[in-house]
Amino acid sequence: MKDYFSATRHPWATFLFLVPLLAAYEIGVAHYGGQHTDVRNGADAWLRWGLDRYGITQLWVVPAAVAVYFLIRAVLAWESRPKDTLATLFGMAVECVVYGVLLWAVSRNFKPILDQLGVSLTVSPVRFEAPPASKLVTFVGAGIYEEVIFRLGLFTLLSVLFRTMLLPKPLAIVVAAVVGSLLFAAAHHVGENGDPFQPTVFAFRTLAGLYFNMLYVTRGFGIAVGAHAGYDVLVGVAVG
């Protein structure tokens, strides 16, 4: 069991877990993109906008960069790679389902819990009008690219920053998680396509950001991606 919990955080397991998700998302975007211009996830669009500013417009660059990053790390740590790869990947998939369902359960009861605590926050539903199959593609992209930006990128940078400020490592991780989660929540309300600001939604997304940061640190990037994608699919497609 101890070997499994360390195996899920190994870059080789992460690489093998991510590649099918990346392929499914990019194939889905290619299939639906011509009919629905908003099918590409917002975080993915941000990454591509940044690359476009430097003249990098090829669609394969972003998924390839994510895959190559973990492949290089896997090669560097090849000797410690998981021995039972299939069992590790199966376990990761099961964990993703469990963690996604747990977050969904919290989301369904979040406002009633706040009401019980005497915290009065109003919320109106945020709607995403698109065919179910294209929404599924978008939610898979959210799981991948929001985790790339906010966990692999932002959380890591903030952790390093706070460590350079001489904060103890545990405290640096906690502060980075809180700050990163607030920015994660705020990002969903930025720009012309951002959601209208709703206190309950913002509070829950901050909590979700903390949840994904916890998964990233303790269970690895692949499981954070899968749990994020699974939660989004549950909310947006399976149960509405």
PDB file of C-alpha atoms in Angstrom, residues 43-229:
ATOM      1  CA  ALA A  43      -7.527  27.835 -18.970  1.00  0.00           C
ATOM      2  CA  ASP A  44      -6.417  26.193 -22.208  1.00  0.00           C
ATOM      3  CA  ALA A  45      -7.401  29.350 -24.089  1.00  0.00           C
ATOM      4  CA  TRP A  46      -5.288  31.470 -21.684  1.00  0.00           C
ATOM      5  CA  LEU A  47      -2.246  29.291 -22.316  1.00  0.00           C
ATOM      6  CA  ARG A  48      -2.712  29.509 -26.072  1.00  0.00           C
ATOM      7  CA  TRP A  49      -3.265  33.270 -25.924  1.00  0.00           C
ATOM      8  CA  GLY A  50       0.056  33.633 -24.097  1.00  0.00           C
ATOM      9  CA  LEU A  51       1.843  31.508 -26.683  1.00  0.00           C
ATOM     10  CA  ASP A  52       0.167  33.390 -29.548  1.00  0.00           C
ATOM     11  CA  ARG A  53       1.825  36.573 -28.320  1.00  0.00           C
ATOM     12  CA  TYR A  54       5.159  34.935 -29.097  1.00  0.00           C
ATOM     13  CA  GLY A  55       4.082  33.603 -32.469  1.00  0.00           C
ATOM     14  CA  ILE A  56       3.485  30.007 -31.305  1.00  0.00           C
ATOM     15  CA  THR A  57       0.149  29.085 -32.859  1.00  0.00           C
ATOM     16  CA  GLN A  58       0.410  25.325 -33.429  1.00  0.00           C
ATOM     17  CA  LEU A  59      -2.418  23.544 -31.601  1.00  0.00           C
ATOM     18  CA  TRP A  60      -0.250  20.600 -30.560  1.00  0.00           C
ATOM     19  CA  VAL A  61       2.269  22.696 -28.598  1.00  0.00           C
ATOM     20  CA  VAL A  62       0.356  22.957 -25.309  1.00  0.00           C
ATOM     21  CA  PRO A  63      -0.604  19.268 -24.869  1.00  0.00           C
ATOM     22  CA  ALA A  64       2.821  18.217 -26.116  1.00  0.00           C
ATOM     23  CA  ALA A  65       4.537  20.525 -23.608  1.00  0.00           C
ATOM     24  CA  VAL A  66       2.544  19.047 -20.715  1.00  0.00           C
ATOM     25  CA  ALA A  67       3.261  15.478 -21.820  1.00  0.00           C
ATOM     26  CA  VAL A  68       6.959  16.112 -22.498  1.00  0.00           C
ATOM     27  CA  TYR A  69       7.407  17.798 -19.116  1.00  0.00           C
ATOM     28  CA  PHE A  70       6.274  14.692 -17.270  1.00  0.00           C
ATOM     29  CA  LEU A  71       8.061  12.372 -19.690  1.00  0.00           C
ATOM     30  CA  ILE A  72      11.380  14.119 -19.035  1.00  0.00           C
ATOM     31  CA  ARG A  73      10.796  13.931 -15.290  1.00  0.00           C
ATOM     32  CA  ALA A  74       9.891  10.253 -15.659  1.00  0.00           C
ATOM     33  CA  VAL A  75      13.117   9.506 -17.539  1.00  0.00           C
ATOM     34  CA  LEU A  76      15.138  11.281 -14.857  1.00  0.00           C
ATOM     35  CA  ALA A  77      13.426   9.186 -12.170  1.00  0.00           C
ATOM     36  CA  TRP A  78      13.244   5.987 -14.236  1.00  0.00           C
ATOM     37  CA  GLU A  79      14.793   3.692 -11.656  1.00  0.00           C
ATOM     38  CA  SER A  80      12.081   4.485  -9.104  1.00  0.00           C
ATOM     39  CA  ARG A  81       9.128   4.130 -11.505  1.00  0.00           C
ATOM     40  CA  PRO A  82       6.139   2.007 -10.383  1.00  0.00           C
ATOM     41  CA  LYS A  83       6.634  -1.686 -11.057  1.00  0.00           C
ATOM     42  CA  ASP A  84       2.942  -2.586 -11.415  1.00  0.00           C
ATOM     43  CA  THR A  85       1.859   0.156 -13.794  1.00  0.00           C
ATOM     44  CA  LEU A  86      -1.627  -1.137 -14.622  1.00  0.00           C
ATOM     45  CA  ALA A  87      -2.574  -1.553 -10.967  1.00  0.00           C
ATOM     46  CA  THR A  88      -1.297   1.945 -10.222  1.00  0.00           C
ATOM     47  CA  LEU A  89      -3.299   3.504 -13.063  1.00  0.00           C
ATOM     48  CA  PHE A  90      -6.431   1.590 -12.066  1.00  0.00           C
ATOM     49  CA  GLY A  91      -6.064   2.761  -8.481  1.00  0.00           C
ATOM     50  CA  MET A  92      -5.592   6.347  -9.653  1.00  0.00           C
ATOM     51  CA  ALA A  93      -8.786   6.161 -11.702  1.00  0.00           C
ATOM     52  CA  VAL A  94     -10.726   4.830  -8.706  1.00  0.00           C
ATOM     53  CA  GLU A  95      -9.326   7.567  -6.462  1.00  0.00           C
ATOM     54  CA  CYS A  96     -10.300  10.233  -8.988  1.00  0.00           C
ATOM     55  CA  VAL A  97     -13.899   9.002  -8.993  1.00  0.00           C
ATOM     56  CA  VAL A  98     -14.024   8.937  -5.191  1.00  0.00           C
ATOM     57  CA  TYR A  99     -12.511  12.411  -4.783  1.00  0.00           C
ATOM     58  CA  GLY A 100     -14.722  13.842  -7.515  1.00  0.00           C
ATOM     59  CA  VAL A 101     -17.862  12.436  -5.870  1.00  0.00           C
ATOM     60  CA  LEU A 102     -16.790  13.750  -2.455  1.00  0.00           C
ATOM     61  CA  LEU A 103     -16.382  17.285  -3.800  1.00  0.00           C
ATOM     62  CA  TRP A 104     -19.681  17.020  -5.646  1.00  0.00           C
ATOM     63  CA  ALA A 105     -21.396  15.975  -2.399  1.00  0.00           C
ATOM     64  CA  VAL A 106     -19.943  19.027  -0.652  1.00  0.00           C
ATOM     65  CA  SER A 107     -21.052  21.284  -3.508  1.00  0.00           C
ATOM     66  CA  ARG A 108     -24.627  19.984  -3.280  1.00  0.00           C
ATOM     67  CA  ASN A 109     -24.751  20.798   0.447  1.00  0.00           C
ATOM     68  CA  PHE A 110     -22.479  23.849   0.588  1.00  0.00           C
ATOM     69  CA  LYS A 111     -25.145  26.557   0.820  1.00  0.00           C
ATOM     70  CA  PRO A 112     -27.313  24.619   3.333  1.00  0.00           C
ATOM     71  CA  ILE A 113     -24.216  24.165   5.500  1.00  0.00           C
ATOM     72  CA  LEU A 114     -23.523  27.916   5.372  1.00  0.00           C
ATOM     73  CA  ASP A 115     -27.174  28.588   6.215  1.00  0.00           C
ATOM     74  CA  GLN A 116     -26.896  26.302   9.229  1.00  0.00           C
ATOM     75  CA  LEU A 117     -23.843  28.279  10.356  1.00  0.00           C
ATOM     76  CA  GLY A 118     -25.754  31.539   9.994  1.00  0.00           C
ATOM     77  CA  VAL A 119     -23.754  32.711   6.965  1.00  0.00           C
ATOM     78  CA  SER A 120     -26.209  34.316   4.565  1.00  0.00           C
ATOM     79  CA  LEU A 121     -24.953  34.226   0.974  1.00  0.00           C
ATOM     80  CA  THR A 122     -27.189  34.305  -2.072  1.00  0.00           C
ATOM     81  CA  VAL A 123     -26.526  32.401  -5.252  1.00  0.00           C
ATOM     82  CA  SER A 124     -28.172  32.023  -8.627  1.00  0.00           C
ATOM     83  CA  PRO A 125     -27.303  29.155 -10.951  1.00  0.00           C
ATOM     84  CA  VAL A 126     -24.417  29.556 -13.384  1.00  0.00           C
ATOM     85  CA  ARG A 127     -25.447  28.064 -16.694  1.00  0.00           C
ATOM     86  CA  PHE A 128     -23.306  26.735 -19.515  1.00  0.00           C
ATOM     87  CA  GLU A 129     -25.412  26.254 -22.623  1.00  0.00           C
ATOM     88  CA  ALA A 130     -23.860  23.684 -24.970  1.00  0.00           C
ATOM     89  CA  PRO A 131     -24.545  20.133 -26.129  1.00  0.00           C
ATOM     90  CA  PRO A 132     -23.703  17.548 -23.425  1.00  0.00           C
ATOM     91  CA  ALA A 133     -20.909  15.921 -25.434  1.00  0.00           C
ATOM     92  CA  SER A 134     -19.115  19.215 -26.062  1.00  0.00           C
ATOM     93  CA  LYS A 135     -19.521  20.151 -22.376  1.00  0.00           C
ATOM     94  CA  LEU A 136     -17.878  16.853 -21.484  1.00  0.00           C
ATOM     95  CA  VAL A 137     -14.895  17.825 -23.632  1.00  0.00           C
ATOM     96  CA  THR A 138     -14.679  21.234 -21.964  1.00  0.00           C
ATOM     97  CA  PHE A 139     -14.798  19.749 -18.469  1.00  0.00           C
ATOM     98  CA  VAL A 140     -11.986  17.314 -19.244  1.00  0.00           C
ATOM     99  CA  GLY A 141      -9.975  20.302 -20.449  1.00  0.00           C
ATOM    100  CA  ALA A 142     -10.710  22.127 -17.195  1.00  0.00           C
ATOM    101  CA  GLY A 143      -9.363  19.200 -15.229  1.00  0.00           C
ATOM    102  CA  ILE A 144      -6.146  19.234 -17.208  1.00  0.00           C
ATOM    103  CA  TYR A 145      -5.332  22.860 -17.886  1.00  0.00           C
ATOM    104  CA  GLU A 146      -6.690  24.512 -14.742  1.00  0.00           C
ATOM    105  CA  GLU A 147      -4.510  22.101 -12.789  1.00  0.00           C
ATOM    106  CA  VAL A 148      -1.549  22.922 -15.039  1.00  0.00           C
ATOM    107  CA  ILE A 149      -1.980  26.653 -14.387  1.00  0.00           C
ATOM    108  CA  PHE A 150      -3.099  26.726 -10.770  1.00  0.00           C
ATOM    109  CA  ARG A 151      -1.419  23.687  -9.215  1.00  0.00           C
ATOM    110  CA  LEU A 152       1.592  22.798 -11.345  1.00  0.00           C
ATOM    111  CA  GLY A 153       2.320  26.447 -12.088  1.00  0.00           C
ATOM    112  CA  LEU A 154       0.897  28.942  -9.593  1.00  0.00           C
ATOM    113  CA  PHE A 155       0.968  26.815  -6.435  1.00  0.00           C
ATOM    114  CA  THR A 156       4.523  25.681  -7.137  1.00  0.00           C
ATOM    115  CA  LEU A 157       5.718  29.238  -7.796  1.00  0.00           C
ATOM    116  CA  LEU A 158       4.009  30.571  -4.680  1.00  0.00           C
ATOM    117  CA  SER A 159       5.523  27.795  -2.571  1.00  0.00           C
ATOM    118  CA  VAL A 160       9.001  28.668  -3.842  1.00  0.00           C
ATOM    119  CA  LEU A 161       8.339  32.373  -3.317  1.00  0.00           C
ATOM    120  CA  PHE A 162       7.249  31.930   0.286  1.00  0.00           C
ATOM    121  CA  ARG A 163      10.180  29.627   0.946  1.00  0.00           C
ATOM    122  CA  THR A 164      12.548  32.362  -0.293  1.00  0.00           C
ATOM    123  CA  MET A 165      10.858  34.645   2.234  1.00  0.00           C
ATOM    124  CA  LEU A 166      12.228  32.238   4.867  1.00  0.00           C
ATOM    125  CA  LEU A 167       8.871  30.761   5.824  1.00  0.00           C
ATOM    126  CA  PRO A 168       9.117  27.197   7.153  1.00  0.00           C
ATOM    127  CA  LYS A 169       8.227  24.707   4.416  1.00  0.00           C
ATOM    128  CA  PRO A 170       4.896  23.559   5.971  1.00  0.00           C
ATOM    129  CA  LEU A 171       3.773  27.171   6.461  1.00  0.00           C
ATOM    130  CA  ALA A 172       4.903  28.127   2.957  1.00  0.00           C
ATOM    131  CA  ILE A 173       2.801  25.308   1.527  1.00  0.00           C
ATOM    132  CA  VAL A 174      -0.276  26.342   3.532  1.00  0.00           C
ATOM    133  CA  VAL A 175       0.027  30.029   2.602  1.00  0.00           C
ATOM    134  CA  ALA A 176       0.632  29.139  -1.056  1.00  0.00           C
ATOM    135  CA  ALA A 177      -2.441  26.897  -1.014  1.00  0.00           C
ATOM    136  CA  VAL A 178      -4.663  29.640   0.454  1.00  0.00           C
ATOM    137  CA  VAL A 179      -3.414  32.409  -1.855  1.00  0.00           C
ATOM    138  CA  GLY A 180      -3.513  30.135  -4.885  1.00  0.00           C
ATOM    139  CA  SER A 181      -7.061  29.012  -4.061  1.00  0.00           C
ATOM    140  CA  LEU A 182      -8.290  32.597  -3.817  1.00  0.00           C
ATOM    141  CA  LEU A 183      -6.727  33.376  -7.196  1.00  0.00           C
ATOM    142  CA  PHE A 184      -8.197  30.166  -8.621  1.00  0.00           C
ATOM    143  CA  ALA A 185     -11.675  31.242  -7.506  1.00  0.00           C
ATOM    144  CA  ALA A 186     -11.215  34.817  -8.720  1.00  0.00           C
ATOM    145  CA  ALA A 187     -10.042  33.688 -12.170  1.00  0.00           C
ATOM    146  CA  HIS A 188     -13.485  32.240 -12.905  1.00  0.00           C
ATOM    147  CA  HIS A 189     -14.988  35.753 -12.667  1.00  0.00           C
ATOM    148  CA  VAL A 190     -12.431  37.558 -14.859  1.00  0.00           C
ATOM    149  CA  GLY A 191     -13.024  38.747 -18.416  1.00  0.00           C
ATOM    150  CA  GLU A 192     -16.039  39.028 -20.644  1.00  0.00           C
ATOM    151  CA  ASN A 193     -16.682  35.281 -20.448  1.00  0.00           C
ATOM    152  CA  GLY A 194     -16.271  35.138 -16.675  1.00  0.00           C
ATOM    153  CA  ASP A 195     -19.127  34.155 -14.380  1.00  0.00           C
ATOM    154  CA  PRO A 196     -21.020  36.916 -12.528  1.00  0.00           C
ATOM    155  CA  PHE A 197     -19.609  37.281  -9.025  1.00  0.00           C
ATOM    156  CA  GLN A 198     -21.647  35.359  -6.469  1.00  0.00           C
ATOM    157  CA  PRO A 199     -20.326  35.085  -2.898  1.00  0.00           C
ATOM    158  CA  THR A 200     -21.374  31.466  -2.429  1.00  0.00           C
ATOM    159  CA  VAL A 201     -19.839  30.396  -5.727  1.00  0.00           C
ATOM    160  CA  PHE A 202     -16.619  32.255  -4.948  1.00  0.00           C
ATOM    161  CA  ALA A 203     -16.441  30.723  -1.463  1.00  0.00           C
ATOM    162  CA  PHE A 204     -17.004  27.216  -2.786  1.00  0.00           C
ATOM    163  CA  ARG A 205     -14.429  27.605  -5.549  1.00  0.00           C
ATOM    164  CA  THR A 206     -11.912  28.769  -2.971  1.00  0.00           C
ATOM    165  CA  LEU A 207     -12.676  25.635  -0.965  1.00  0.00           C
ATOM    166  CA  ALA A 208     -12.359  23.547  -4.136  1.00  0.00           C
ATOM    167  CA  GLY A 209      -8.993  25.168  -4.851  1.00  0.00           C
ATOM    168  CA  LEU A 210      -7.784  24.166  -1.386  1.00  0.00           C
ATOM    169  CA  TYR A 211      -9.082  20.650  -2.028  1.00  0.00           C
ATOM    170  CA  PHE A 212      -7.224  20.315  -5.321  1.00  0.00           C
ATOM    171  CA  ASN A 213      -4.057  21.749  -3.775  1.00  0.00           C
ATOM    172  CA  MET A 214      -4.300  19.115  -1.055  1.00  0.00           C
ATOM    173  CA  LEU A 215      -4.705  16.365  -3.645  1.00  0.00           C
ATOM    174  CA  TYR A 216      -1.794  17.721  -5.662  1.00  0.00           C
ATOM    175  CA  VAL A 217       0.529  17.704  -2.657  1.00  0.00           C
ATOM    176  CA  THR A 218      -0.563  14.406  -1.126  1.00  0.00           C
ATOM    177  CA  ARG A 219      -1.760  12.288  -4.065  1.00  0.00           C
ATOM    178  CA  GLY A 220      -0.020  13.763  -7.102  1.00  0.00           C
ATOM    179  CA  PHE A 221      -0.818  15.813 -10.173  1.00  0.00           C
ATOM    180  CA  GLY A 222      -2.551  13.041 -12.110  1.00  0.00           C
ATOM    181  CA  ILE A 223      -5.110  12.406  -9.382  1.00  0.00           C
ATOM    182  CA  ALA A 224      -5.716  16.152  -8.953  1.00  0.00           C
ATOM    183  CA  VAL A 225      -6.453  16.376 -12.688  1.00  0.00           C
ATOM    184  CA  GLY A 226      -8.739  13.336 -12.681  1.00  0.00           C
ATOM    185  CA  ALA A 227     -10.655  14.454  -9.593  1.00  0.00           C
ATOM    186  CA  HIS A 228     -11.115  17.946 -11.055  1.00  0.00           C
ATOM    187  CA  ALA A 229     -12.360  16.590 -14.377  1.00  0.00           C
TER     188      ALA A 229
END
